[in-house]
PDB file of C-alpha atoms in Angstrom:
ATOM      1  CA  MET A 643       8.619 -10.341  22.315  1.00 49.00           C
ATOM      2  CA  ASP A 644      11.282 -12.982  22.948  1.00 57.00           C
ATOM      3  CA  GLU A 645      13.923 -11.997  25.477  1.00 58.00           C
ATOM      4  CA  LYS A 646      16.684 -13.054  23.045  1.00 60.00           C
ATOM      5  CA  ASN A 647      15.599 -10.282  20.623  1.00 64.00           C
ATOM      6  CA  ARG A 648      15.759  -7.544  23.234  1.00 62.00           C
ATOM      7  CA  ILE A 649      18.494  -4.938  22.843  1.00 60.00           C
ATOM      8  CA  ASP A 650      19.535  -3.348  26.112  1.00 55.00           C
ATOM      9  CA  THR A 651      18.989   0.397  25.774  1.00 48.00           C
ATOM     10  CA  ILE A 652      22.221   1.088  27.666  1.00 46.00           C
ATOM     11  CA  ASN A 653      23.922   0.162  24.388  1.00 65.00           C
ATOM     12  CA  ASN A 654      22.624   3.512  23.159  1.00 91.00           C
ATOM     13  CA  ILE A 655      20.745   2.439  20.054  1.00 96.00           C
ATOM     14  CA  LYS A 656      18.010   4.810  18.919  1.00 98.00           C
ATOM     15  CA  ILE A 657      15.492   4.496  16.087  1.00 98.00           C
ATOM     16  CA  PHE A 658      13.875   7.475  14.380  1.00 98.00           C
ATOM     17  CA  THR A 659      11.666   7.976  11.344  1.00 98.00           C
ATOM     18  CA  GLY A 660      10.071  10.534   9.078  1.00 98.00           C
ATOM     19  CA  ASN A 661       6.484  10.345   7.893  1.00 98.00           C
ATOM     20  CA  SER A 662       6.782   7.797   5.071  1.00 97.00           C
ATOM     21  CA  ASN A 663       6.087   4.498   6.856  1.00 97.00           C
ATOM     22  CA  ILE A 664       5.431   4.971  10.556  1.00 98.00           C
ATOM     23  CA  ALA A 665       3.454   1.721  10.935  1.00 98.00           C
ATOM     24  CA  LEU A 666       6.434  -0.374   9.805  1.00 98.00           C
ATOM     25  CA  VAL A 667       8.831   1.501  12.090  1.00 98.00           C
ATOM     26  CA  GLU A 668       6.576   0.900  15.083  1.00 98.00           C
ATOM     27  CA  LYS A 669       6.601  -2.847  14.323  1.00 98.00           C
ATOM     28  CA  VAL A 670      10.408  -2.822  14.135  1.00 98.00           C
ATOM     29  CA  CYS A 671      10.589  -1.063  17.504  1.00 98.00           C
ATOM     30  CA  ARG A 672       8.229  -3.633  19.028  1.00 98.00           C
ATOM     31  CA  TYR A 673      10.412  -6.446  17.696  1.00 97.00           C
ATOM     32  CA  LEU A 674      13.482  -4.882  19.307  1.00 97.00           C
ATOM     33  CA  SER A 675      11.608  -3.825  22.470  1.00 96.00           C
ATOM     34  CA  ILE A 676      12.920  -0.279  22.262  1.00 96.00           C
ATOM     35  CA  PRO A 677      10.878   2.946  22.050  1.00 97.00           C
ATOM     36  CA  LEU A 678      10.632   5.007  18.895  1.00 98.00           C
ATOM     37  CA  GLY A 679      12.869   8.052  19.164  1.00 97.00           C
ATOM     38  CA  ASN A 680      11.279  11.363  20.058  1.00 97.00           C
ATOM     39  CA  ALA A 681      11.445  13.684  17.059  1.00 97.00           C
ATOM     40  CA  SER A 682       9.006  15.911  15.206  1.00 96.00           C
ATOM     41  CA  VAL A 683       9.038  16.084  11.404  1.00 98.00           C
ATOM     42  CA  GLY A 684       6.620  18.769  10.319  1.00 97.00           C
ATOM     43  CA  ARG A 685       6.257  21.633   7.856  1.00 97.00           C
ATOM     44  CA  PHE A 686       6.777  25.375   7.906  1.00 97.00           C
ATOM     45  CA  PRO A 687       3.843  27.409   6.535  1.00 97.00           C
ATOM     46  CA  ASP A 688       5.541  27.595   3.122  1.00 97.00           C
ATOM     47  CA  GLY A 689       5.882  23.798   2.917  1.00 96.00           C
ATOM     48  CA  GLU A 690       9.556  23.476   3.875  1.00 97.00           C
ATOM     49  CA  ILE A 691      10.368  20.544   6.163  1.00 98.00           C
ATOM     50  CA  ASP A 692      10.972  21.326   9.827  1.00 97.00           C
ATOM     51  CA  VAL A 693      12.815  18.748  11.952  1.00 97.00           C
ATOM     52  CA  LYS A 694      13.466  18.806  15.695  1.00 97.00           C
ATOM     53  CA  VAL A 695      14.898  15.950  17.763  1.00 97.00           C
ATOM     54  CA  ASP A 696      13.558  16.147  21.295  1.00 96.00           C
ATOM     55  CA  GLU A 697      16.053  13.924  23.119  1.00 96.00           C
ATOM     56  CA  ASP A 698      19.802  13.664  23.603  1.00 96.00           C
ATOM     57  CA  VAL A 699      21.510  11.665  20.835  1.00 97.00           C
ATOM     58  CA  ARG A 700      25.163  12.523  21.446  1.00 96.00           C
ATOM     59  CA  GLY A 701      27.255   9.360  21.025  1.00 96.00           C
ATOM     60  CA  SER A 702      24.221   7.261  20.055  1.00 97.00           C
ATOM     61  CA  ASP A 703      23.964   4.612  17.339  1.00 98.00           C
ATOM     62  CA  ILE A 704      21.196   6.106  15.202  1.00 98.00           C
ATOM     63  CA  PHE A 705      18.968   4.227  12.747  1.00 98.00           C
ATOM     64  CA  ILE A 706      16.674   6.371  10.577  1.00 98.00           C
ATOM     65  CA  ILE A 707      14.009   4.179   8.960  1.00 98.00           C
ATOM     66  CA  GLN A 708      12.481   5.957   5.980  1.00 98.00           C
ATOM     67  CA  SER A 709      11.105   4.528   2.746  1.00 98.00           C
ATOM     68  CA  THR A 710      11.584   7.030  -0.068  1.00 98.00           C
ATOM     69  CA  CYS A 711       8.100   6.300  -1.409  1.00 97.00           C
ATOM     70  CA  ALA A 712       5.258   8.641  -2.373  1.00 96.00           C
ATOM     71  CA  PRO A 713       5.364  11.529  -1.847  1.00 96.00           C
ATOM     72  CA  VAL A 714       8.867  10.637  -3.047  1.00 97.00           C
ATOM     73  CA  ASN A 715      10.501  14.056  -2.923  1.00 98.00           C
ATOM     74  CA  ASP A 716       9.127  14.812   0.552  1.00 98.00           C
ATOM     75  CA  SER A 717      10.238  11.411   1.871  1.00 98.00           C
ATOM     76  CA  LEU A 718      13.737  11.825   0.453  1.00 98.00           C
ATOM     77  CA  ALA A 719      14.072  15.384   1.786  1.00 98.00           C
ATOM     78  CA  GLU A 720      12.916  14.274   5.250  1.00 98.00           C
ATOM     79  CA  LEU A 721      15.572  11.536   5.242  1.00 98.00           C
ATOM     80  CA  LEU A 722      18.369  13.909   4.212  1.00 98.00           C
ATOM     81  CA  ILE A 723      17.379  16.552   6.764  1.00 98.00           C
ATOM     82  CA  LEU A 724      17.152  13.943   9.537  1.00 98.00           C
ATOM     83  CA  ILE A 725      20.628  12.654   8.669  1.00 98.00           C
ATOM     84  CA  ASP A 726      22.018  16.197   8.772  1.00 98.00           C
ATOM     85  CA  CYS A 727      20.273  16.831  12.082  1.00 98.00           C
ATOM     86  CA  PHE A 728      21.819  13.785  13.772  1.00 98.00           C
ATOM     87  CA  LYS A 729      25.235  14.479  12.285  1.00 98.00           C
ATOM     88  CA  ARG A 730      25.208  17.974  13.780  1.00 98.00           C
ATOM     89  CA  ALA A 731      23.966  16.541  17.099  1.00 97.00           C
ATOM     90  CA  SER A 732      27.181  14.477  17.425  1.00 97.00           C
ATOM     91  CA  SER A 733      25.660  11.012  16.994  1.00 97.00           C
ATOM     92  CA  ALA A 734      28.274   8.266  16.987  1.00 97.00           C
ATOM     93  CA  ARG A 735      26.977   6.526  13.848  1.00 98.00           C
ATOM     94  CA  ILE A 736      24.054   7.121  11.489  1.00 98.00           C
ATOM     95  CA  THR A 737      22.512   4.293   9.488  1.00 98.00           C
ATOM     96  CA  ALA A 738      19.959   5.199   6.832  1.00 98.00           C
ATOM     97  CA  VAL A 739      17.447   2.343   6.674  1.00 98.00           C
ATOM     98  CA  LEU A 740      15.549   2.454   3.375  1.00 98.00           C
ATOM     99  CA  PRO A 741      13.049  -0.413   3.138  1.00 98.00           C
ATOM    100  CA  TYR A 742      12.257   1.016  -0.313  1.00 98.00           C
ATOM    101  CA  TYR A 743      14.947   2.882  -2.273  1.00 98.00           C
ATOM    102  CA  GLY A 744      13.272   5.391  -4.588  1.00 97.00           C
ATOM    103  CA  TYR A 745      14.696   6.854  -7.791  1.00 97.00           C
ATOM    104  CA  ALA A 746      16.267   3.434  -8.465  1.00 96.00           C
ATOM    105  CA  ARG A 747      14.874   2.866 -11.980  1.00 92.00           C
ATOM    106  CA  LYS A 748      17.526   5.083 -13.569  1.00 93.00           C
ATOM    107  CA  ASP A 749      20.626   3.080 -12.678  1.00 94.00           C
ATOM    108  CA  ARG A 750      22.529   3.530 -15.966  1.00 92.00           C
ATOM    109  CA  LYS A 751      22.553   5.625 -19.142  1.00 92.00           C
ATOM    110  CA  ASP A 752      20.568   3.440 -21.522  1.00 86.00           C
ATOM    111  CA  GLU A 753      20.063   6.372 -23.911  1.00 89.00           C
ATOM    112  CA  GLY A 754      21.458   9.840 -24.438  1.00 93.00           C
ATOM    113  CA  ARG A 755      20.806  12.828 -22.186  1.00 95.00           C
ATOM    114  CA  VAL A 756      19.323  11.004 -19.192  1.00 95.00           C
ATOM    115  CA  PRO A 757      20.389  11.163 -15.512  1.00 96.00           C
ATOM    116  CA  ILE A 758      21.480   8.314 -13.271  1.00 97.00           C
ATOM    117  CA  THR A 759      19.185   9.137 -10.363  1.00 97.00           C
ATOM    118  CA  ALA A 760      20.076   6.024  -8.354  1.00 97.00           C
ATOM    119  CA  LYS A 761      23.655   7.315  -8.155  1.00 97.00           C
ATOM    120  CA  LEU A 762      22.522  10.876  -7.433  1.00 98.00           C
ATOM    121  CA  VAL A 763      20.448   9.724  -4.428  1.00 98.00           C
ATOM    122  CA  ALA A 764      23.380   7.632  -3.192  1.00 98.00           C
ATOM    123  CA  ASN A 765      25.569  10.747  -3.321  1.00 98.00           C
ATOM    124  CA  LEU A 766      22.964  12.820  -1.474  1.00 98.00           C
ATOM    125  CA  ILE A 767      22.629  10.273   1.347  1.00 98.00           C
ATOM    126  CA  THR A 768      26.409  10.002   1.712  1.00 98.00           C
ATOM    127  CA  GLU A 769      27.033  13.757   1.604  1.00 98.00           C
ATOM    128  CA  ALA A 770      24.244  14.372   4.128  1.00 98.00           C
ATOM    129  CA  GLY A 771      26.303  12.396   6.639  1.00 98.00           C
ATOM    130  CA  ALA A 772      25.098   8.774   6.698  1.00 98.00           C
ATOM    131  CA  ASP A 773      27.749   6.273   7.786  1.00 98.00           C
ATOM    132  CA  ARG A 774      26.060   3.221   6.307  1.00 98.00           C
ATOM    133  CA  VAL A 775      22.877   2.160   4.504  1.00 98.00           C
ATOM    134  CA  LEU A 776      20.485  -0.734   5.076  1.00 98.00           C
ATOM    135  CA  THR A 777      18.025  -1.365   2.264  1.00 98.00           C
ATOM    136  CA  MET A 778      15.853  -4.098   0.780  1.00 98.00           C
ATOM    137  CA  ASP A 779      15.398  -5.584  -2.699  1.00 96.00           C
ATOM    138  CA  LEU A 780      17.055  -2.875  -4.746  1.00 96.00           C
ATOM    139  CA  HIS A 781      15.669  -2.517  -8.261  1.00 92.00           C
ATOM    140  CA  ALA A 782      19.191  -3.283  -9.499  1.00 90.00           C
ATOM    141  CA  ALA A 783      21.839  -4.930  -7.328  1.00 89.00           C
ATOM    142  CA  GLN A 784      24.634  -2.771  -8.754  1.00 92.00           C
ATOM    143  CA  ILE A 785      23.197   0.256  -6.912  1.00 96.00           C
ATOM    144  CA  GLN A 786      25.157  -0.986  -3.883  1.00 95.00           C
ATOM    145  CA  GLY A 787      28.286   0.020  -5.773  1.00 95.00           C
ATOM    146  CA  PHE A 788      27.083   3.606  -6.130  1.00 97.00           C
ATOM    147  CA  PHE A 789      27.814   4.185  -2.435  1.00 97.00           C
ATOM    148  CA  ASP A 790      31.213   4.883  -0.910  1.00 96.00           C
ATOM    149  CA  ILE A 791      29.899   3.782   2.484  1.00 98.00           C
ATOM    150  CA  PRO A 792      28.891   0.248   3.604  1.00 97.00           C
ATOM    151  CA  VAL A 793      25.571  -1.005   2.231  1.00 98.00           C
ATOM    152  CA  ASP A 794      23.664  -3.988   3.631  1.00 97.00           C
ATOM    153  CA  HIS A 795      21.226  -5.298   1.029  1.00 96.00           C
ATOM    154  CA  LEU A 796      18.403  -7.401   2.476  1.00 97.00           C
ATOM    155  CA  LEU A 797      16.097  -9.654   0.479  1.00 95.00           C
ATOM    156  CA  ALA A 798      12.413 -10.127   1.258  1.00 96.00           C
ATOM    157  CA  PHE A 799      12.828 -13.666  -0.080  1.00 94.00           C
ATOM    158  CA  PRO A 800      12.650 -15.401   3.359  1.00 94.00           C
ATOM    159  CA  VAL A 801       9.374 -13.636   4.233  1.00 96.00           C
ATOM    160  CA  ILE A 802       7.670 -14.249   0.890  1.00 96.00           C
ATOM    161  CA  SER A 803       8.877 -17.819   0.372  1.00 94.00           C
ATOM    162  CA  GLU A 804       7.816 -18.768   3.907  1.00 93.00           C
ATOM    163  CA  TYR A 805       4.329 -17.449   3.168  1.00 95.00           C
ATOM    164  CA  TYR A 806       3.978 -19.714   0.151  1.00 93.00           C
ATOM    165  CA  LYS A 807       5.479 -22.703   1.956  1.00 88.00           C
ATOM    166  CA  GLU A 808       2.834 -22.348   4.663  1.00 87.00           C
ATOM    167  CA  LYS A 809       0.105 -22.387   1.996  1.00 82.00           C
ATOM    168  CA  ASP A 810       1.307 -25.896   1.014  1.00 72.00           C
ATOM    169  CA  LEU A 811       0.876 -25.231  -2.687  1.00 75.00           C
ATOM    170  CA  SER A 812       1.184 -28.050  -5.206  1.00 79.00           C
ATOM    171  CA  ASP A 813       1.378 -28.248  -8.988  1.00 88.00           C
ATOM    172  CA  PHE A 814       2.881 -24.762  -9.159  1.00 93.00           C
ATOM    173  CA  VAL A 815       5.428 -23.036 -11.372  1.00 96.00           C
ATOM    174  CA  VAL A 816       7.420 -19.913 -10.447  1.00 96.00           C
ATOM    175  CA  VAL A 817       7.371 -17.311 -13.214  1.00 96.00           C
ATOM    176  CA  SER A 818       9.719 -14.404 -13.835  1.00 94.00           C
ATOM    177  CA  PRO A 819       7.873 -11.585 -15.646  1.00 89.00           C
ATOM    178  CA  ASP A 820      11.036 -10.780 -17.634  1.00 84.00           C
ATOM    179  CA  VAL A 821      14.496 -12.157 -18.395  1.00 81.00           C
ATOM    180  CA  GLY A 822      16.118  -9.788 -15.872  1.00 80.00           C
ATOM    181  CA  GLY A 823      14.280 -11.444 -12.975  1.00 86.00           C
ATOM    182  CA  ILE A 824      15.424 -14.994 -13.692  1.00 90.00           C
ATOM    183  CA  LYS A 825      18.005 -15.073 -10.894  1.00 89.00           C
ATOM    184  CA  ILE A 826      15.578 -14.271  -8.082  1.00 91.00           C
ATOM    185  CA  ALA A 827      12.838 -16.433  -9.636  1.00 93.00           C
ATOM    186  CA  ARG A 828      15.248 -19.370  -9.725  1.00 93.00           C
ATOM    187  CA  GLN A 829      15.986 -18.817  -6.034  1.00 91.00           C
ATOM    188  CA  TYR A 830      12.279 -19.085  -5.266  1.00 93.00           C
ATOM    189  CA  SER A 831      11.787 -22.112  -7.504  1.00 93.00           C
ATOM    190  CA  ASN A 832      14.670 -23.957  -5.853  1.00 92.00           C
ATOM    191  CA  HIS A 833      13.539 -23.123  -2.326  1.00 90.00           C
ATOM    192  CA  LEU A 834       9.891 -23.952  -3.005  1.00 91.00           C
ATOM    193  CA  ASN A 835      10.785 -26.985  -5.137  1.00 91.00           C
ATOM    194  CA  MET A 836       8.797 -25.686  -8.111  1.00 93.00           C
ATOM    195  CA  ARG A 837       9.469 -25.473 -11.829  1.00 94.00           C
ATOM    196  CA  LEU A 838      10.595 -22.224 -13.436  1.00 96.00           C
ATOM    197  CA  ALA A 839       9.185 -20.271 -16.387  1.00 96.00           C
ATOM    198  CA  VAL A 840       9.935 -16.876 -17.910  1.00 93.00           C
ATOM    199  CA  VAL A 841       7.747 -14.390 -19.765  1.00 91.00           C
ATOM    200  CA  ASP A 842       9.691 -12.642 -22.514  1.00 82.00           C
ATOM    201  CA  LYS A 843       8.981  -8.903 -22.264  1.00 65.00           C
ATOM    202  CA  ARG A 844      10.020  -5.919 -24.306  1.00 65.00           C
ATOM    203  CA  ARG A 845       9.526  -2.450 -22.826  1.00 60.00           C
ATOM    204  CA  MET A 846       8.403   0.108 -25.423  1.00 59.00           C
ATOM    205  CA  GLY A 847       8.170   3.019 -22.951  1.00 60.00           C
ATOM    206  CA  PRO A 848       7.721   3.866 -19.235  1.00 58.00           C
ATOM    207  CA  GLU A 849       4.173   2.418 -19.229  1.00 57.00           C
ATOM    208  CA  ASP A 850       4.045   0.453 -22.498  1.00 59.00           C
ATOM    209  CA  ILE A 851       4.991  -3.221 -22.404  1.00 57.00           C
ATOM    210  CA  GLU A 852       5.124  -5.613 -25.331  1.00 64.00           C
ATOM    211  CA  VAL A 853       4.955  -9.218 -24.132  1.00 59.00           C
ATOM    212  CA  GLY A 854       6.390 -11.897 -26.384  1.00 68.00           C
ATOM    213  CA  PHE A 855       6.188 -15.542 -25.340  1.00 82.00           C
ATOM    214  CA  VAL A 856       6.589 -17.896 -22.372  1.00 91.00           C
ATOM    215  CA  ILE A 857       9.732 -19.948 -21.861  1.00 90.00           C
ATOM    216  CA  GLY A 858       8.769 -23.055 -19.880  1.00 93.00           C
ATOM    217  CA  ASP A 859       5.700 -25.220 -19.361  1.00 93.00           C
ATOM    218  CA  VAL A 860       2.782 -23.538 -17.575  1.00 95.00           C
ATOM    219  CA  GLU A 861      -0.157 -25.385 -19.106  1.00 94.00           C
ATOM    220  CA  GLY A 862      -2.410 -26.926 -16.468  1.00 94.00           C
ATOM    221  CA  ARG A 863      -0.302 -25.487 -13.638  1.00 94.00           C
ATOM    222  CA  ASN A 864      -0.828 -22.739 -11.093  1.00 94.00           C
ATOM    223  CA  ALA A 865       1.661 -19.881 -11.428  1.00 96.00           C
ATOM    224  CA  ILE A 866       3.404 -17.518  -9.010  1.00 97.00           C
ATOM    225  CA  ILE A 867       4.764 -14.403 -10.722  1.00 97.00           C
ATOM    226  CA  ILE A 868       7.754 -13.002  -8.806  1.00 96.00           C
ATOM    227  CA  ASP A 869       8.905  -9.367  -9.099  1.00 94.00           C
ATOM    228  CA  ASP A 870      10.699  -6.775  -6.981  1.00 94.00           C
ATOM    229  CA  MET A 871       7.989  -4.120  -7.348  1.00 95.00           C
ATOM    230  CA  ILE A 872       4.594  -3.396  -8.857  1.00 96.00           C
ATOM    231  CA  ALA A 873       4.548   0.150 -10.198  1.00 95.00           C
ATOM    232  CA  THR A 874       1.948   0.780 -12.920  1.00 93.00           C
ATOM    233  CA  GLY A 875       1.024  -2.913 -13.007  1.00 93.00           C
ATOM    234  CA  GLY A 876       1.285  -3.145 -16.805  1.00 89.00           C
ATOM    235  CA  SER A 877       4.048  -5.738 -16.879  1.00 87.00           C
ATOM    236  CA  ILE A 878       2.476  -7.998 -14.262  1.00 93.00           C
ATOM    237  CA  CYS A 879      -1.030  -7.861 -15.732  1.00 93.00           C
ATOM    238  CA  GLN A 880       0.114  -8.565 -19.274  1.00 89.00           C
ATOM    239  CA  ALA A 881       2.237 -11.447 -18.040  1.00 91.00           C
ATOM    240  CA  ALA A 882      -0.805 -12.867 -16.218  1.00 94.00           C
ATOM    241  CA  ARG A 883      -2.890 -12.687 -19.388  1.00 92.00           C
ATOM    242  CA  VAL A 884      -0.191 -14.424 -21.429  1.00 91.00           C
ATOM    243  CA  LEU A 885       0.048 -17.192 -18.833  1.00 94.00           C
ATOM    244  CA  LYS A 886      -3.716 -17.661 -19.007  1.00 94.00           C
ATOM    245  CA  GLU A 887      -3.519 -17.879 -22.803  1.00 91.00           C
ATOM    246  CA  LYS A 888      -0.839 -20.545 -22.415  1.00 93.00           C
ATOM    247  CA  GLY A 889      -3.142 -22.652 -20.226  1.00 95.00           C
ATOM    248  CA  ALA A 890      -2.116 -21.687 -16.676  1.00 95.00           C
ATOM    249  CA  LYS A 891      -4.721 -22.201 -13.948  1.00 94.00           C
ATOM    250  CA  ASP A 892      -4.743 -19.885 -10.901  1.00 94.00           C
ATOM    251  CA  ILE A 893      -2.221 -17.043 -11.034  1.00 96.00           C
ATOM    252  CA  TYR A 894      -0.625 -15.559  -7.925  1.00 97.00           C
ATOM    253  CA  VAL A 895       1.588 -12.476  -7.858  1.00 97.00           C
ATOM    254  CA  CYS A 896       4.157 -11.480  -5.257  1.00 97.00           C
ATOM    255  CA  ALA A 897       6.351  -8.387  -5.101  1.00 97.00           C
ATOM    256  CA  THR A 898       8.370  -6.719  -2.376  1.00 98.00           C
ATOM    257  CA  HIS A 899       7.431  -3.096  -3.051  1.00 98.00           C
ATOM    258  CA  PRO A 900       3.768  -2.129  -3.703  1.00 98.00           C
ATOM    259  CA  VAL A 901       4.412   1.181  -5.469  1.00 97.00           C
ATOM    260  CA  LEU A 902       0.981   0.896  -7.184  1.00 96.00           C
ATOM    261  CA  CYS A 903       0.936   4.211  -9.025  1.00 94.00           C
ATOM    262  CA  GLY A 904      -1.213   5.503 -11.864  1.00 93.00           C
ATOM    263  CA  SER A 905      -3.949   3.046 -12.841  1.00 95.00           C
ATOM    264  CA  ALA A 906      -2.204   0.048 -11.271  1.00 96.00           C
ATOM    265  CA  VAL A 907      -5.056  -0.794  -8.897  1.00 97.00           C
ATOM    266  CA  GLU A 908      -7.641  -0.837 -11.688  1.00 97.00           C
ATOM    267  CA  LYS A 909      -5.384  -3.004 -13.867  1.00 96.00           C
ATOM    268  CA  LEU A 910      -4.785  -5.490 -11.060  1.00 97.00           C
ATOM    269  CA  ALA A 911      -8.484  -5.636 -10.194  1.00 97.00           C
ATOM    270  CA  GLU A 912      -9.362  -6.582 -13.781  1.00 96.00           C
ATOM    271  CA  ALA A 913      -6.436  -8.946 -14.421  1.00 96.00           C
ATOM    272  CA  PRO A 914      -6.802 -12.756 -14.124  1.00 97.00           C
ATOM    273  CA  ILE A 915      -4.907 -12.786 -10.818  1.00 97.00           C
ATOM    274  CA  LYS A 916      -6.179 -14.704  -7.792  1.00 96.00           C
ATOM    275  CA  GLU A 917      -3.978 -13.098  -5.131  1.00 97.00           C
ATOM    276  CA  ILE A 918      -1.304 -10.421  -4.837  1.00 98.00           C
ATOM    277  CA  ALA A 919       1.192 -10.739  -1.968  1.00 98.00           C
ATOM    278  CA  VAL A 920       3.293  -7.665  -1.160  1.00 98.00           C
ATOM    279  CA  THR A 921       5.312  -6.489   1.836  1.00 98.00           C
ATOM    280  CA  ASP A 922       4.975  -3.393   3.994  1.00 98.00           C
ATOM    281  CA  THR A 923       8.144  -1.663   2.756  1.00 98.00           C
ATOM    282  CA  ILE A 924       5.636   0.834   1.347  1.00 98.00           C
ATOM    283  CA  PRO A 925       2.303   1.432   3.111  1.00 97.00           C
ATOM    284  CA  LEU A 926      -0.775   0.648   1.021  1.00 96.00           C
ATOM    285  CA  ASN A 927      -2.725   3.751   0.085  1.00 90.00           C
ATOM    286  CA  ASN A 928      -6.494   3.809   0.474  1.00 91.00           C
ATOM    287  CA  HIS A 929      -7.004   3.190  -3.227  1.00 92.00           C
ATOM    288  CA  ALA A 930      -4.899   0.012  -3.088  1.00 94.00           C
ATOM    289  CA  LYS A 931      -6.888  -1.187  -0.076  1.00 93.00           C
ATOM    290  CA  SER A 932      -9.932  -1.324  -2.378  1.00 94.00           C
ATOM    291  CA  LEU A 933      -8.473  -4.563  -3.761  1.00 95.00           C
ATOM    292  CA  GLY A 934      -9.720  -6.123  -0.518  1.00 95.00           C
ATOM    293  CA  THR A 935      -8.883  -9.795  -0.035  1.00 94.00           C
ATOM    294  CA  LYS A 936      -7.144  -9.924  -3.414  1.00 96.00           C
ATOM    295  CA  ILE A 937      -4.098  -8.247  -1.847  1.00 97.00           C
ATOM    296  CA  LYS A 938      -2.165  -9.678   1.105  1.00 97.00           C
ATOM    297  CA  VAL A 939       0.432  -7.644   3.030  1.00 98.00           C
ATOM    298  CA  LEU A 940       3.386  -9.482   4.617  1.00 98.00           C
ATOM    299  CA  SER A 941       5.536  -7.664   7.164  1.00 98.00           C
ATOM    300  CA  VAL A 942       9.318  -7.363   6.866  1.00 98.00           C
ATOM    301  CA  SER A 943       9.570  -5.785  10.331  1.00 98.00           C
ATOM    302  CA  ARG A 944      11.239  -8.814  11.931  1.00 97.00           C
ATOM    303  CA  LEU A 945      13.757  -9.027   9.071  1.00 98.00           C
ATOM    304  CA  LEU A 946      14.618  -5.336   9.364  1.00 98.00           C
ATOM    305  CA  GLY A 947      14.689  -5.508  13.147  1.00 98.00           C
ATOM    306  CA  GLU A 948      17.065  -8.459  13.135  1.00 97.00           C
ATOM    307  CA  ALA A 949      19.359  -6.715  10.651  1.00 98.00           C
ATOM    308  CA  ILE A 950      19.395  -3.550  12.771  1.00 98.00           C
ATOM    309  CA  LYS A 951      20.258  -5.597  15.851  1.00 96.00           C
ATOM    310  CA  ARG A 952      23.126  -7.291  14.022  1.00 96.00           C
ATOM    311  CA  ILE A 953      24.529  -4.028  12.690  1.00 97.00           C
ATOM    312  CA  HIS A 954      24.395  -2.551  16.182  1.00 96.00           C
ATOM    313  CA  THR A 955      26.128  -5.578  17.723  1.00 95.00           C
ATOM    314  CA  ASN A 956      28.598  -6.016  14.837  1.00 94.00           C
ATOM    315  CA  THR A 957      27.465  -9.514  13.919  1.00 94.00           C
ATOM    316  CA  SER A 958      26.904 -11.087  10.515  1.00 94.00           C
ATOM    317  CA  ILE A 959      23.895 -10.125   8.421  1.00 95.00           C
ATOM    318  CA  SER A 960      24.596 -12.521   5.551  1.00 90.00           C
ATOM    319  CA  SER A 961      24.156 -15.461   7.941  1.00 89.00           C
ATOM    320  CA  MET A 962      20.471 -14.502   8.206  1.00 88.00           C
ATOM    321  CA  PHE A 963      20.021 -15.930   4.706  1.00 84.00           C
ATOM    322  CA  ASN A 964      22.193 -19.044   5.013  1.00 75.00           C
ATOM    323  CA  ASP A 965      19.184 -21.328   5.458  1.00 60.00           C
ATOM    324  CA  HIS A 966      17.603 -19.913   2.278  1.00 57.00           C
TER     325      HIS A 966
END
């Protein structure tokens, strides 16, 4: 741990977590050279969540790191109860750090009689007592506007792009699996000095994808498919097959959030994909670990740790991405 990254504990910063992603939180604490806060997040016999903070937090700058990943409802409830606990314990400021923001898929009414769960969760976090939110690679950028408190939106782009730069790849093309991902794919293609292609995709249902055609030249080139998350894996796997049909060579996939639900692992195992790079915003379950060397986990702990340090010291977060 470099001395320049150390935060003096007299500044009264404290980091706590629920049960969703303890391994990531421990890495963040090591980066900042501060101990993980002493709190127990357990269950009553009937399954209700029981929270107890076992140290003084009055006047402290509190950061609660909790990915709202599976089990989603438990993770979200733990976060809300922790926020309420610290609010009632007279903490000076509470920042909800969500490496993965669940319930984000429903960010608008695209048909009748559906909820906007991304807004609902934003309301819950705010009403529970959070003063600000730190999150990463939201499924839709406009979710920031659902909050009436400050939101710092980090991108895993520096971590993922650095990984591919170190691999010294040549003759590659960056591919967006749909039209909506063109902006982030272009950012990668510019930074990695690679060409850009897009797979035209039409979603027929929550798990049914109809893939159209490829915009751009992929024949005889290696491809890196960029996405914010891999959920059921249908979109990514179909895109990989289309790229193969269009003459692409090796196909790599990278995504920030490895949701990997349903039959995603089986689909990815069978798809013509050489490697899948994801981050640790969500811990890999045992089933996903069966992919073995086909899946590579990159840590965003330093990125989160640096952002937490800058929030605590009231310095710029956007400058972290100026070189990218």
